[in-house]
Amino acid sequence: MTDEFDTDFMRSTTNIDRPDVASALSESGFAAVLREQACLKIRESLRAGQQDMADWQGGPLAVSAVPGAGKSTGMAAASAIAIARNQLHNRRQLIVVTFTRSAAANIKAKIRERLAELSLSQGGFAVHTLHGLALNIAMRHPDLSGLNLENSTLVTPTQSHRLIRTCVELWIAENPRRYQVLLEGQQFDGEETERLRRQSVLRTEILPQVAKTVIHEAKSSGLFPEQLLEMSALDTGDGYEILAVAGGLYQKYQALLRSREFIDYDEMILAALRVLDNPRARAIEQKQVFAVFEDEAQDSTPLQTRLLETLAIDPERPNSPPNFIRVGDPNQAINSTFTPADPIYFNQFCDRCEVENKLATMDGAGRSTQVIIDAANFMLKWVNSSKLAGTEQPFRDQTIKPVPSDDPQQNANSPPIGRGLELHTPRDIYHTVELIGKRVIELVEEFLPVDFELGSNEKNLEAVGEASDGENRQKLPLETLKSMAVLVRENKQGKFIKEMLENPKKHGLSFDLRKYGIKIEDVGERDRHSQVPWEILTLLQFLDRPHSPDYLKAALKILSDRQLIPKQDYNAFATSPEQFLYPGPLDPQQSEPVRKCRYFCCGLLQASLELPPYQIISFLALALQYDQTELATADKLAERVAIQTAGNNSMRNILDVLSEIVSSERFEPVDADDKIEERYTSKGQLTIITMHKAKGLDWDCVFLPFLHEQTIPGNLRVLPQTRFLGDFTLAEVARAQIRASLHEKYPLPNLGEAWEQAGYLKTAEEFRLLYVAMTRAKSLLWMAAEKKGPFTWNKPENLQEQKPCPVMPVLKQRFPGNAILENRFL
């Protein structure tokens, strides 16, 4: 806002064309009045909670928003208004921070639309992912940050990453006493075979998982290895000295990063903070930033928050509160069990702002029909009162409300389809897929033209919403079709559903979705494409060194995940690779599952001896039974490797090139597409997607199958091969103890208490995940808890009685008219 005009004057101006007003205004003042009226027009188009953002005039503001409340719409409008009123430009910008590239592109487009409405240029703001912002700051001051990407490689270490494996080996070599304590576990009779098995489990599973989990947790929270070692001196009552083990692994990891000139994503945040610790550099960066608007703030870590808060401070007034708007929904925090994110931090920020009357609640949502809103609200309140997640409530106490009838969103809170909420109890998982398929056909047939003829079963229908009756094609009325999705807890469930629906005759189904032109989009299948370089590298490492226990076990794991060999505990024979691959006449006879594994591995080894190196990648892609898109990705990878190894295509050189590709994450799979929302929410398509990936999306009709207690909330998993340590995992105990220290809860929990707290954390997050899944639905929410389901989705055919997710029985009690009898399809 310019100094000549205050808000009251702007609001009172109803006709700027009056001669007495126009003549009194300078050209710039006239433009300011026009612009302010445009700002007010945008503001009036917003909902109440969104208007709180638009009215922001500086300082901190917390915005807690329910699902479907229009966070990005409100943030875009508030950003444009702030740019207009504060006359921001490219040297004094509004910084908008998101957590994914797709979200960044989405909010950037919306801000530009609003700026166009205000007749402003497209400058004055910048949208970054959090790590992208940190990297920009670090690269502008390499002498302070210590980062130089020209000499460094960006890595995202996984449990099987060579960096993690190396730090484990170094730690074992320098800590024989602690390693021996772990090896002996709760009891040990000294038997040599068992000792070898435990060594394999510790080196390839337990310690790598501790390293991966603890390093990310501690590093992103600003804890250094020395601090973990200091914490280990506190008596937590466990004989394994878990925090000392974790701190030692963290130390080795950091030393390896520096020596090999690697950086990870957490290092970017730390590097940016090192820059901002310098007064001169901090002033330079802060002068370019007017304010920071953060999206998805419930997923932020303390270190990330510190970075954004520092940037948002005015260097001319360093003691004033930062210009910092944080928007999020703590009830949609679904990353805590595999990242250091914790909704407690955003909740604390909201509580502090509420005391200062700077908390806005966006509780009006136009997404879902009333009965779906009621079901989600009821579930939230019931879980909070159930104490299933311990004494801390999983959800913030905020209720979704429908929007008023005059809401600017078109078709807000649309009417229900059928009953709106349908609660099913199928016989088993096969019955569930049958019910889903028939319900999908009902939804499509409702909008079919009277004269529509179903397409040929044999035709491969190429276009969504089209059906074929031979040479003639009729288009379904796409504008009336519904968007549909099946949300699953894990990709294996989605693979099972797709297999049944795409092969109806094989599974005894009486319908064929292809006859209706319904495309099945399995998102998990696309995710597998990005694993191609890593899988090929792992198998090549085995072929290069087949007698390495690590490489053999990693290769067997991939073959098992691809369901090419029987699933079993591979530690038992990975400890003696030669005996496994080439058993002698005096060796114990191998079981049939072990022989199948051996035959597959020996076949790969034989082919590697006969094929030239440049053909080996294509051969492995065929051996892994890749689909068409994965094969195309493998071909692209083979071409890339061939170019980089021209003149020296030895196996060693091929492995070096592949290791660089996998470590640097520079390889994109074929058919990469940034239009995620458009691709996953198309009408006339059935999208199969995990609950985690569904966050931020919505569909007219959402199916939630397989809602069993063992899945949601489930339990923390302790693998049988690791139980010699006890009925817990070292990684989760260490994480719980670190979080307790961050939350200043002393004394630190002992081993049993830490494991219990880790279980409560998982339970809380699983219920939040279910809440996210339920609130993706607009007009129909279809939920099922089968009487019988598999113990493991690796073998879906092995059915047993299953208890329903605890939410399902209480939903049926609360909404008895929405419980569906299953005999209509029998």
PDB file of N, CA and C in Angstrom, residues 102-170:
ATOM      1  N   SER A 102       6.024 -30.720  -7.887  1.00  0.00           N
ATOM      2  CA  SER A 102       4.703 -30.566  -8.496  1.00  0.00           C
ATOM      3  C   SER A 102       3.883 -29.525  -7.751  1.00  0.00           C
ATOM      4  N   ALA A 103       3.984 -29.509  -6.416  1.00  0.00           N
ATOM      5  CA  ALA A 103       3.274 -28.493  -5.631  1.00  0.00           C
ATOM      6  C   ALA A 103       3.823 -27.111  -5.928  1.00  0.00           C
ATOM      7  N   ALA A 104       5.137 -27.014  -6.133  1.00  0.00           N
ATOM      8  CA  ALA A 104       5.746 -25.718  -6.458  1.00  0.00           C
ATOM      9  C   ALA A 104       5.225 -25.195  -7.786  1.00  0.00           C
ATOM     10  N   ALA A 105       5.137 -26.076  -8.781  1.00  0.00           N
ATOM     11  CA  ALA A 105       4.619 -25.657 -10.089  1.00  0.00           C
ATOM     12  C   ALA A 105       3.166 -25.230  -9.986  1.00  0.00           C
ATOM     13  N   ASN A 106       2.390 -25.927  -9.172  1.00  0.00           N
ATOM     14  CA  ASN A 106       0.968 -25.623  -9.021  1.00  0.00           C
ATOM     15  C   ASN A 106       0.760 -24.260  -8.372  1.00  0.00           C
ATOM     16  N   ILE A 107       1.455 -23.991  -7.265  1.00  0.00           N
ATOM     17  CA  ILE A 107       1.258 -22.716  -6.572  1.00  0.00           C
ATOM     18  C   ILE A 107       1.809 -21.564  -7.398  1.00  0.00           C
ATOM     19  N   LYS A 108       2.892 -21.791  -8.142  1.00  0.00           N
ATOM     20  CA  LYS A 108       3.459 -20.738  -8.991  1.00  0.00           C
ATOM     21  C   LYS A 108       2.452 -20.318 -10.059  1.00  0.00           C
ATOM     22  N   ALA A 109       1.784 -21.286 -10.680  1.00  0.00           N
ATOM     23  CA  ALA A 109       0.792 -20.968 -11.711  1.00  0.00           C
ATOM     24  C   ALA A 109      -0.375 -20.183 -11.120  1.00  0.00           C
ATOM     25  N   LYS A 110      -0.806 -20.548  -9.915  1.00  0.00           N
ATOM     26  CA  LYS A 110      -1.935 -19.854  -9.289  1.00  0.00           C
ATOM     27  C   LYS A 110      -1.569 -18.418  -8.907  1.00  0.00           C
ATOM     28  N   ILE A 111      -0.350 -18.203  -8.420  1.00  0.00           N
ATOM     29  CA  ILE A 111       0.073 -16.838  -8.074  1.00  0.00           C
ATOM     30  C   ILE A 111       0.123 -15.976  -9.324  1.00  0.00           C
ATOM     31  N   ARG A 112       0.640 -16.525 -10.406  1.00  0.00           N
ATOM     32  CA  ARG A 112       0.719 -15.771 -11.652  1.00  0.00           C
ATOM     33  C   ARG A 112      -0.664 -15.389 -12.159  1.00  0.00           C
ATOM     34  N   GLU A 113      -1.643 -16.265 -12.014  1.00  0.00           N
ATOM     35  CA  GLU A 113      -3.011 -15.939 -12.410  1.00  0.00           C
ATOM     36  C   GLU A 113      -3.537 -14.760 -11.599  1.00  0.00           C
ATOM     37  N   ARG A 114      -3.283 -14.763 -10.298  1.00  0.00           N
ATOM     38  CA  ARG A 114      -3.752 -13.668  -9.444  1.00  0.00           C
ATOM     39  C   ARG A 114      -3.033 -12.358  -9.771  1.00  0.00           C
ATOM     40  N   LEU A 115      -1.739 -12.441 -10.055  1.00  0.00           N
ATOM     41  CA  LEU A 115      -1.008 -11.225 -10.425  1.00  0.00           C
ATOM     42  C   LEU A 115      -1.543 -10.644 -11.731  1.00  0.00           C
ATOM     43  N   ALA A 116      -1.946 -11.510 -12.644  1.00  0.00           N
ATOM     44  CA  ALA A 116      -2.535 -11.032 -13.904  1.00  0.00           C
ATOM     45  C   ALA A 116      -3.840 -10.291 -13.624  1.00  0.00           C
ATOM     46  N   GLU A 117      -4.633 -10.789 -12.659  1.00  0.00           N
ATOM     47  CA  GLU A 117      -5.873 -10.097 -12.284  1.00  0.00           C
ATOM     48  C   GLU A 117      -5.573  -8.710 -11.723  1.00  0.00           C
ATOM     49  N   LEU A 118      -4.403  -8.546 -11.110  1.00  0.00           N
ATOM     50  CA  LEU A 118      -4.019  -7.258 -10.538  1.00  0.00           C
ATOM     51  C   LEU A 118      -3.227  -6.397 -11.516  1.00  0.00           C
ATOM     52  N   SER A 119      -3.101  -6.884 -12.760  1.00  0.00           N
ATOM     53  CA  SER A 119      -2.347  -6.164 -13.812  1.00  0.00           C
ATOM     54  C   SER A 119      -0.912  -5.894 -13.378  1.00  0.00           C
ATOM     55  N   LEU A 120      -0.322  -6.873 -12.673  1.00  0.00           N
ATOM     56  CA  LEU A 120       1.058  -6.752 -12.224  1.00  0.00           C
ATOM     57  C   LEU A 120       1.959  -7.685 -13.034  1.00  0.00           C
ATOM     58  N   SER A 121       3.236  -7.351 -13.068  1.00  0.00           N
ATOM     59  CA  SER A 121       4.200  -8.221 -13.724  1.00  0.00           C
ATOM     60  C   SER A 121       4.324  -9.516 -12.933  1.00  0.00           C
ATOM     61  N   GLN A 122       4.976 -10.507 -13.534  1.00  0.00           N
ATOM     62  CA  GLN A 122       5.063 -11.828 -12.910  1.00  0.00           C
ATOM     63  C   GLN A 122       6.243 -11.937 -11.942  1.00  0.00           C
ATOM     64  N   GLY A 123       6.747 -10.820 -11.454  1.00  0.00           N
ATOM     65  CA  GLY A 123       7.871 -10.844 -10.522  1.00  0.00           C
ATOM     66  C   GLY A 123       7.425 -10.616  -9.096  1.00  0.00           C
ATOM     67  N   GLY A 124       8.394 -10.393  -8.230  1.00  0.00           N
ATOM     68  CA  GLY A 124       8.095 -10.097  -6.832  1.00  0.00           C
ATOM     69  C   GLY A 124       7.953 -11.323  -5.953  1.00  0.00           C
ATOM     70  N   PHE A 125       8.116 -12.507  -6.534  1.00  0.00           N
ATOM     71  CA  PHE A 125       8.012 -13.708  -5.709  1.00  0.00           C
ATOM     72  C   PHE A 125       8.863 -14.812  -6.321  1.00  0.00           C
ATOM     73  N   ALA A 126       9.166 -15.808  -5.501  1.00  0.00           N
ATOM     74  CA  ALA A 126       9.882 -16.998  -5.966  1.00  0.00           C
ATOM     75  C   ALA A 126       9.326 -18.194  -5.212  1.00  0.00           C
ATOM     76  N   VAL A 127       9.140 -19.287  -5.927  1.00  0.00           N
ATOM     77  CA  VAL A 127       8.633 -20.520  -5.321  1.00  0.00           C
ATOM     78  C   VAL A 127       9.751 -21.561  -5.336  1.00  0.00           C
ATOM     79  N   HIS A 128      10.004 -22.156  -4.184  1.00  0.00           N
ATOM     80  CA  HIS A 128      11.072 -23.148  -4.069  1.00  0.00           C
ATOM     81  C   HIS A 128      10.555 -24.368  -3.322  1.00  0.00           C
ATOM     82  N   THR A 129      11.131 -25.518  -3.622  1.00  0.00           N
ATOM     83  CA  THR A 129      11.061 -26.604  -2.648  1.00  0.00           C
ATOM     84  C   THR A 129      12.030 -26.239  -1.535  1.00  0.00           C
ATOM     85  N   LEU A 130      11.847 -26.819  -0.388  1.00  0.00           N
ATOM     86  CA  LEU A 130      12.670 -26.422   0.748  1.00  0.00           C
ATOM     87  C   LEU A 130      14.151 -26.717   0.501  1.00  0.00           C
ATOM     88  N   HIS A 131      14.422 -27.901  -0.045  1.00  0.00           N
ATOM     89  CA  HIS A 131      15.822 -28.243  -0.300  1.00  0.00           C
ATOM     90  C   HIS A 131      16.400 -27.425  -1.445  1.00  0.00           C
ATOM     91  N   GLY A 132      15.557 -27.067  -2.419  1.00  0.00           N
ATOM     92  CA  GLY A 132      16.033 -26.202  -3.498  1.00  0.00           C
ATOM     93  C   GLY A 132      16.419 -24.825  -2.990  1.00  0.00           C
ATOM     94  N   LEU A 133      15.622 -24.284  -2.082  1.00  0.00           N
ATOM     95  CA  LEU A 133      15.931 -22.989  -1.474  1.00  0.00           C
ATOM     96  C   LEU A 133      17.240 -23.061  -0.700  1.00  0.00           C
ATOM     97  N   ALA A 134      17.386 -24.114   0.098  1.00  0.00           N
ATOM     98  CA  ALA A 134      18.614 -24.267   0.888  1.00  0.00           C
ATOM     99  C   ALA A 134      19.837 -24.374  -0.015  1.00  0.00           C
ATOM    100  N   LEU A 135      19.706 -25.122  -1.104  1.00  0.00           N
ATOM    101  CA  LEU A 135      20.841 -25.300  -2.003  1.00  0.00           C
ATOM    102  C   LEU A 135      21.223 -23.984  -2.672  1.00  0.00           C
ATOM    103  N   ASN A 136      20.221 -23.185  -3.060  1.00  0.00           N
ATOM    104  CA  ASN A 136      20.508 -21.882  -3.656  1.00  0.00           C
ATOM    105  C   ASN A 136      21.323 -21.000  -2.713  1.00  0.00           C
ATOM    106  N   ILE A 137      20.924 -20.974  -1.452  1.00  0.00           N
ATOM    107  CA  ILE A 137      21.643 -20.166  -0.466  1.00  0.00           C
ATOM    108  C   ILE A 137      23.073 -20.687  -0.294  1.00  0.00           C
ATOM    109  N   ALA A 138      23.190 -22.008  -0.179  1.00  0.00           N
ATOM    110  CA  ALA A 138      24.515 -22.596   0.024  1.00  0.00           C
ATOM    111  C   ALA A 138      25.435 -22.341  -1.165  1.00  0.00           C
ATOM    112  N   MET A 139      24.901 -22.399  -2.375  1.00  0.00           N
ATOM    113  CA  MET A 139      25.734 -22.233  -3.573  1.00  0.00           C
ATOM    114  C   MET A 139      26.153 -20.781  -3.786  1.00  0.00           C
ATOM    115  N   ARG A 140      25.365 -19.845  -3.266  1.00  0.00           N
ATOM    116  CA  ARG A 140      25.747 -18.428  -3.396  1.00  0.00           C
ATOM    117  C   ARG A 140      26.908 -18.075  -2.480  1.00  0.00           C
ATOM    118  N   HIS A 141      27.134 -18.902  -1.449  1.00  0.00           N
ATOM    119  CA  HIS A 141      28.213 -18.623  -0.489  1.00  0.00           C
ATOM    120  C   HIS A 141      29.005 -19.907  -0.238  1.00  0.00           C
ATOM    121  N   PRO A 142      29.665 -20.446  -1.251  1.00  0.00           N
ATOM    122  CA  PRO A 142      30.349 -21.739  -1.088  1.00  0.00           C
ATOM    123  C   PRO A 142      31.437 -21.720  -0.029  1.00  0.00           C
ATOM    124  N   ASP A 143      32.044 -20.553   0.187  1.00  0.00           N
ATOM    125  CA  ASP A 143      33.103 -20.485   1.188  1.00  0.00           C
ATOM    126  C   ASP A 143      32.553 -20.662   2.596  1.00  0.00           C
ATOM    127  N   LEU A 144      31.311 -20.230   2.808  1.00  0.00           N
ATOM    128  CA  LEU A 144      30.686 -20.373   4.127  1.00  0.00           C
ATOM    129  C   LEU A 144      29.951 -21.694   4.278  1.00  0.00           C
ATOM    130  N   SER A 145      29.310 -22.140   3.197  1.00  0.00           N
ATOM    131  CA  SER A 145      28.498 -23.353   3.279  1.00  0.00           C
ATOM    132  C   SER A 145      29.341 -24.613   3.239  1.00  0.00           C
ATOM    133  N   GLY A 146      30.490 -24.522   2.570  1.00  0.00           N
ATOM    134  CA  GLY A 146      31.323 -25.710   2.406  1.00  0.00           C
ATOM    135  C   GLY A 146      30.830 -26.637   1.326  1.00  0.00           C
ATOM    136  N   LEU A 147      29.833 -26.187   0.529  1.00  0.00           N
ATOM    137  CA  LEU A 147      29.289 -27.017  -0.548  1.00  0.00           C
ATOM    138  C   LEU A 147      29.721 -26.476  -1.900  1.00  0.00           C
ATOM    139  N   ASN A 148      30.060 -27.384  -2.765  1.00  0.00           N
ATOM    140  CA  ASN A 148      30.377 -27.034  -4.147  1.00  0.00           C
ATOM    141  C   ASN A 148      29.936 -28.199  -5.021  1.00  0.00           C
ATOM    142  N   LEU A 149      28.798 -28.042  -5.681  1.00  0.00           N
ATOM    143  CA  LEU A 149      28.237 -29.150  -6.450  1.00  0.00           C
ATOM    144  C   LEU A 149      29.110 -29.553  -7.627  1.00  0.00           C
ATOM    145  N   GLU A 150      29.989 -28.663  -8.056  1.00  0.00           N
ATOM    146  CA  GLU A 150      30.871 -29.032  -9.162  1.00  0.00           C
ATOM    147  C   GLU A 150      31.808 -30.164  -8.759  1.00  0.00           C
ATOM    148  N   ASN A 151      32.113 -30.237  -7.481  1.00  0.00           N
ATOM    149  CA  ASN A 151      33.015 -31.283  -7.002  1.00  0.00           C
ATOM    150  C   ASN A 151      32.312 -32.331  -6.148  1.00  0.00           C
ATOM    151  N   SER A 152      31.007 -32.162  -5.934  1.00  0.00           N
ATOM    152  CA  SER A 152      30.290 -33.049  -5.029  1.00  0.00           C
ATOM    153  C   SER A 152      29.193 -33.802  -5.771  1.00  0.00           C
ATOM    154  N   THR A 153      28.788 -34.926  -5.200  1.00  0.00           N
ATOM    155  CA  THR A 153      27.706 -35.739  -5.746  1.00  0.00           C
ATOM    156  C   THR A 153      26.587 -35.812  -4.722  1.00  0.00           C
ATOM    157  N   LEU A 154      25.368 -35.551  -5.172  1.00  0.00           N
ATOM    158  CA  LEU A 154      24.205 -35.610  -4.290  1.00  0.00           C
ATOM    159  C   LEU A 154      23.746 -37.056  -4.166  1.00  0.00           C
ATOM    160  N   VAL A 155      23.580 -37.521  -2.941  1.00  0.00           N
ATOM    161  CA  VAL A 155      23.159 -38.900  -2.709  1.00  0.00           C
ATOM    162  C   VAL A 155      21.957 -38.922  -1.767  1.00  0.00           C
ATOM    163  N   THR A 156      21.157 -39.965  -1.915  1.00  0.00           N
ATOM    164  CA  THR A 156      20.082 -40.237  -0.970  1.00  0.00           C
ATOM    165  C   THR A 156      20.287 -41.652  -0.454  1.00  0.00           C
ATOM    166  N   PRO A 157      21.061 -41.818   0.602  1.00  0.00           N
ATOM    167  CA  PRO A 157      21.418 -43.166   1.054  1.00  0.00           C
ATOM    168  C   PRO A 157      20.196 -43.971   1.505  1.00  0.00           C
ATOM    169  N   THR A 158      20.104 -45.186   1.002  1.00  0.00           N
ATOM    170  CA  THR A 158      19.114 -46.148   1.460  1.00  0.00           C
ATOM    171  C   THR A 158      19.818 -47.158   2.353  1.00  0.00           C
ATOM    172  N   GLN A 159      19.043 -48.069   2.895  1.00  0.00           N
ATOM    173  CA  GLN A 159      19.626 -49.062   3.795  1.00  0.00           C
ATOM    174  C   GLN A 159      20.698 -49.891   3.085  1.00  0.00           C
ATOM    175  N   SER A 160      20.518 -50.124   1.778  1.00  0.00           N
ATOM    176  CA  SER A 160      21.469 -50.950   1.041  1.00  0.00           C
ATOM    177  C   SER A 160      22.528 -50.129   0.313  1.00  0.00           C
ATOM    178  N   HIS A 161      22.516 -48.821   0.496  1.00  0.00           N
ATOM    179  CA  HIS A 161      23.470 -47.971  -0.216  1.00  0.00           C
ATOM    180  C   HIS A 161      24.899 -48.287   0.238  1.00  0.00           C
ATOM    181  N   ARG A 162      25.831 -48.240  -0.708  1.00  0.00           N
ATOM    182  CA  ARG A 162      27.222 -48.593  -0.387  1.00  0.00           C
ATOM    183  C   ARG A 162      27.804 -47.683   0.693  1.00  0.00           C
ATOM    184  N   LEU A 163      27.342 -46.433   0.763  1.00  0.00           N
ATOM    185  CA  LEU A 163      27.837 -45.527   1.788  1.00  0.00           C
ATOM    186  C   LEU A 163      27.456 -46.023   3.177  1.00  0.00           C
ATOM    187  N   ILE A 164      26.209 -46.464   3.317  1.00  0.00           N
ATOM    188  CA  ILE A 164      25.744 -47.000   4.598  1.00  0.00           C
ATOM    189  C   ILE A 164      26.464 -48.299   4.918  1.00  0.00           C
ATOM    190  N   ARG A 165      26.599 -49.163   3.930  1.00  0.00           N
ATOM    191  CA  ARG A 165      27.280 -50.440   4.166  1.00  0.00           C
ATOM    192  C   ARG A 165      28.728 -50.224   4.606  1.00  0.00           C
ATOM    193  N   THR A 166      29.383 -49.260   3.984  1.00  0.00           N
ATOM    194  CA  THR A 166      30.788 -48.994   4.330  1.00  0.00           C
ATOM    195  C   THR A 166      30.911 -48.457   5.744  1.00  0.00           C
ATOM    196  N   CYS A 167      30.022 -47.547   6.130  1.00  0.00           N
ATOM    197  CA  CYS A 167      30.117 -46.987   7.486  1.00  0.00           C
ATOM    198  C   CYS A 167      29.834 -48.067   8.530  1.00  0.00           C
ATOM    199  N   VAL A 168      28.973 -49.038   8.193  1.00  0.00           N
ATOM    200  CA  VAL A 168      28.720 -50.157   9.112  1.00  0.00           C
ATOM    201  C   VAL A 168      29.984 -50.991   9.293  1.00  0.00           C
ATOM    202  N   GLU A 169      30.652 -51.317   8.186  1.00  0.00           N
ATOM    203  CA  GLU A 169      31.869 -52.133   8.269  1.00  0.00           C
ATOM    204  C   GLU A 169      32.962 -51.415   9.061  1.00  0.00           C
ATOM    205  N   LEU A 170      33.107 -50.114   8.840  1.00  0.00           N
ATOM    206  CA  LEU A 170      34.119 -49.352   9.576  1.00  0.00           C
ATOM    207  C   LEU A 170      33.807 -49.332  11.066  1.00  0.00           C
TER     208      LEU A 170
END
